[in-house]
Amino acid sequence: MSMLNFLVRRIIYSFFVLLGLSIVIFIIARIMPGDPARMAVGARAPQWVVDQIREQMHLNDPLPVQYGYWLADAVHGDFGLSLVTQRPVTADIREFFPASLELVLVAGLLSALGGIGLGTLSARYKDTWVDNVVRLFSYAGVVTPSFVFAIFFVLIFAWELKWFPVIGRLSEQTPAPPVVTGLITVDSLLAGQFGTFLDALKHLVLPALALAMGAIAQEARITRATMADNLSKDYIAAERALGISEREVTGRFLLKPSLIPTVSILGLDIASTFSIAFLVELIFNWPGLARYGMQSMLNKDLNSISAVILVLGAVFVVVNIIVDIIVAQLDPRIRLSAARSE
Amino acid sequence: MAGSPVTGFSPAAPLLDVKNLQVHFAVYGGRLRVLDGVNFSMRSGERVGLVGETGCGKTTMMKAILRVLPTPPAKIPAGEILFKGRDILKMRDHELRAVRGRGISMIFQDPTAALNPVFSIGEQVEAVIRYSTSPGKASSREETHQRAITALQEVALADPERLLRSYPIQLSGGMRQRVCIGMALSTRPEILIADEPGTSLDVTIQDQVLRLLRKLVEEKDTSVILITHTLGIVRETTDRVYVMYAGNIVESAPTARLFSQPLHPYTQGLISTVPRLTGGGIVSGIPGRIPDYLNPPSGCRFHPRCSQMMEICRTTKPPAFKMGDGHEVACFLYKDEAK
Ligand SMILES: Nc1ncnc2c1ncn2[C@@H]1O[C@H](COP(=O)(O)OP(=O)(O)OP(=O)(O)O)[C@@H](O)[C@H]1O
Ligand code: SF4
Ligand SMILES: [Mg+2]
């Protein structure tokens, strides 16, 4: 019950966050240099056409009114046409977002497993060579940008060893599954195309790993620090002293309280992966949202930029809500205080 | 006092025998040499008190006995901890697990810190109970739950069903303390270590907790190590007392004898300066502070504070001199009287 209240409250907050974001986007879009009407019709169109479009786009109205029109359209999923693709922006997003989502989800999974796993090892074998290796990796991983890993992986695992394909989401000869979710792995399983599923997975490994490296390193560091700290807590000593096995103490009683900071940071990392993925998407020729967003920016494609930023904002909001739910599940103190403050 | 019969282990031998135990902590800037060769032993059925001012290493010694000191930073450079003749420090995991809980169990000093904040009371109590059943006699979920309820009822906690579903944060200090006692006793230990039970509570609740603890321990005839700052409690409830100063056992004797004939200058100060039996730190009256473990005083660690200090005290660590009738004192004043 209290959890439900908590959720509803978070969703209402989120709504206002997104509204605020939309205002910011709208203002930025309007103060960017260049006349949107002129851009829409091209440099050689006569002035009277531009004026007509201006009127059509409500560009002569006061800003708040313009925002009203813009928001009404946005709520209906209408962000106008993309200058670059000449298609409705919504169609573009619908095509590119799932590709990024799939990549980021796999990267998130890798970050969670890799980071928590390495962090636990490191804390368990603190100050041994295992710990030193993990810590060295963590420092390197945190300071190295993901595209560097991407280039490395392509060179080593794709070019040299040929273990993995270099580009795209599927090999040319692999039949694509009918689109249901847009996530090829999911769609292929839904359609029972197991070969396609494997092929999609192979294409996912390198870019997802490249994207995940930073987060793995970060999560490993945080998990190690929290665990090392919690290892000297009296409750761990007490649980051991009362005869609970080492495996259960570390794997259960130490792990759960130690995951709380990791999960919070992991959420942020996953959400920001969406926005920083463009170089990795470029290198792997991945038809994703980050690459699309970057192209829109380079082309001053305002409609697409607005939509991409709003989608990213929504991603942050959703991820944050999920993180809050997980943290509340892990930590009764948060759950109970949320219930008490009702 | 009847000891529990143990096969292959002579009842005359000490149940727990700590020999020359050293514990160091690696810290920034060096190592804290906290336990400086401690000797401590107890027989089955005995109730032993351990006293000494704050920071002297009581908790450290008890955690070392159960091998639950955090490592790092803790290191045990020397010593033996014989439980029924077997060295705990050399035990493998499965042997150790048989000692922890069922052999020796502990009520930690701060009940709030000793309960895991993100698990329900039930999850914690039941985990302890699951591991304390004899191997090969796996108990069902229902059985474990029933035993958890019993464990809480034993420490006079009402509505155990609801309590098992609660989290530590929802409990009062007194309830947490009772839960910790219930958990420590649920394993039916041969030795119960009680580290300042109730100190964090107000005096009336502390009193209730102590009385309850005493009753339970007497019912089950458990051997006890009781750590406390309150000498009155030691006097009433223990058979023997160990006095600790700065990581050393400086004196040990049967309780009555220690109170009537304290020998060590530190113990004498301790007993004469106790203003009231309850409340107050032990050594409000002895001038000086516990030494710095990074650079502990040479020779007798008490010498900077001792009014009867001699030349030898500065250079040589006093061994424990046997004064007869189970009375030992680590002080050069008794060098010539020792038997
Ligand atoms: N994990 C640790 N790291 C560093 N030093 C420690 C650690 N645990 C204990 N010590 C040091 O060991 C010394 C003895 O501490 P301990 O807790 O055993 O004292 P105590 O006799 O139980 O005191 P109190 O009566 O206050 O409980 C203290 O000086 C403390 O600073
Ligand atoms: S050995 Fe010396 S310094 Fe230590 S207590 Fe005895 S007289 Fe005092
Ligand atoms: Mg203590």
PDB file of C-alpha atoms and ligand atoms in Angstrom, chain B residues 250 264-266 299-310 312-314 316-318 330-334, ligand 2:
ATOM      1  CA  VAL B 250      46.666  -7.693  34.833  1.00  0.00           C
ATOM      2  CA  HIS B 264      47.318  -5.023  41.258  1.00  0.00           C
ATOM      3  CA  PRO B 265      47.559  -1.241  41.677  1.00  0.00           C
ATOM      4  CA  TYR B 266      45.157  -0.843  38.772  1.00  0.00           C
ATOM      5  CA  GLY B 299      57.605  -2.665  30.199  1.00  0.00           C
ATOM      6  CA  CYS B 300      54.436  -2.611  32.275  1.00  0.00           C
ATOM      7  CA  ARG B 301      51.874  -0.746  30.201  1.00  0.00           C
ATOM      8  CA  PHE B 302      50.432   0.691  33.416  1.00  0.00           C
ATOM      9  CA  HIS B 303      53.658   2.290  34.562  1.00  0.00           C
ATOM     10  CA  PRO B 304      52.941   5.871  33.447  1.00  0.00           C
ATOM     11  CA  ARG B 305      49.881   5.857  35.704  1.00  0.00           C
ATOM     12  CA  CYS B 306      51.172   3.714  38.559  1.00  0.00           C
ATOM     13  CA  SER B 307      51.929   5.320  41.909  1.00  0.00           C
ATOM     14  CA  GLN B 308      54.173   2.408  42.930  1.00  0.00           C
ATOM     15  CA  MET B 309      56.216   2.230  39.777  1.00  0.00           C
ATOM     16  CA  MET B 310      59.745   0.846  40.127  1.00  0.00           C
ATOM     17  CA  ILE B 312      62.140  -2.537  36.406  1.00  0.00           C
ATOM     18  CA  CYS B 313      58.558  -1.638  35.437  1.00  0.00           C
ATOM     19  CA  ARG B 314      59.808   0.688  32.732  1.00  0.00           C
ATOM     20  CA  THR B 316      60.338  -5.317  31.574  1.00  0.00           C
ATOM     21  CA  LYS B 317      56.843  -6.621  31.094  1.00  0.00           C
ATOM     22  CA  PRO B 318      55.644  -8.236  34.337  1.00  0.00           C
ATOM     23  CA  ALA B 330      50.957  -9.309  36.630  1.00  0.00           C
ATOM     24  CA  CYS B 331      52.891  -6.844  38.765  1.00  0.00           C
ATOM     25  CA  PHE B 332      56.473  -6.757  39.996  1.00  0.00           C
ATOM     26  CA  LEU B 333      55.368  -5.781  43.499  1.00  0.00           C
ATOM     27  CA  TYR B 334      54.504  -9.458  44.029  1.00  0.00           C
TER      28      TYR B 334
HETATM   29  S1  SF4 C   2      54.498  -3.687  37.426  1.00  0.00           S
HETATM   30 FE1  SF4 C   2      55.206  -1.763  38.208  1.00  0.00          FE
HETATM   31  S2  SF4 C   2      54.197  -0.233  37.061  1.00  0.00           S
HETATM   32 FE2  SF4 C   2      53.152  -2.120  36.669  1.00  0.00          FE
HETATM   33  S3  SF4 C   2      51.539  -2.102  38.112  1.00  0.00           S
HETATM   34 FE3  SF4 C   2      53.148  -3.176  39.077  1.00  0.00          FE
HETATM   35  S4  SF4 C   2      54.258  -1.621  40.180  1.00  0.00           S
HETATM   36 FE4  SF4 C   2      52.935  -0.548  38.809  1.00  0.00          FE
END
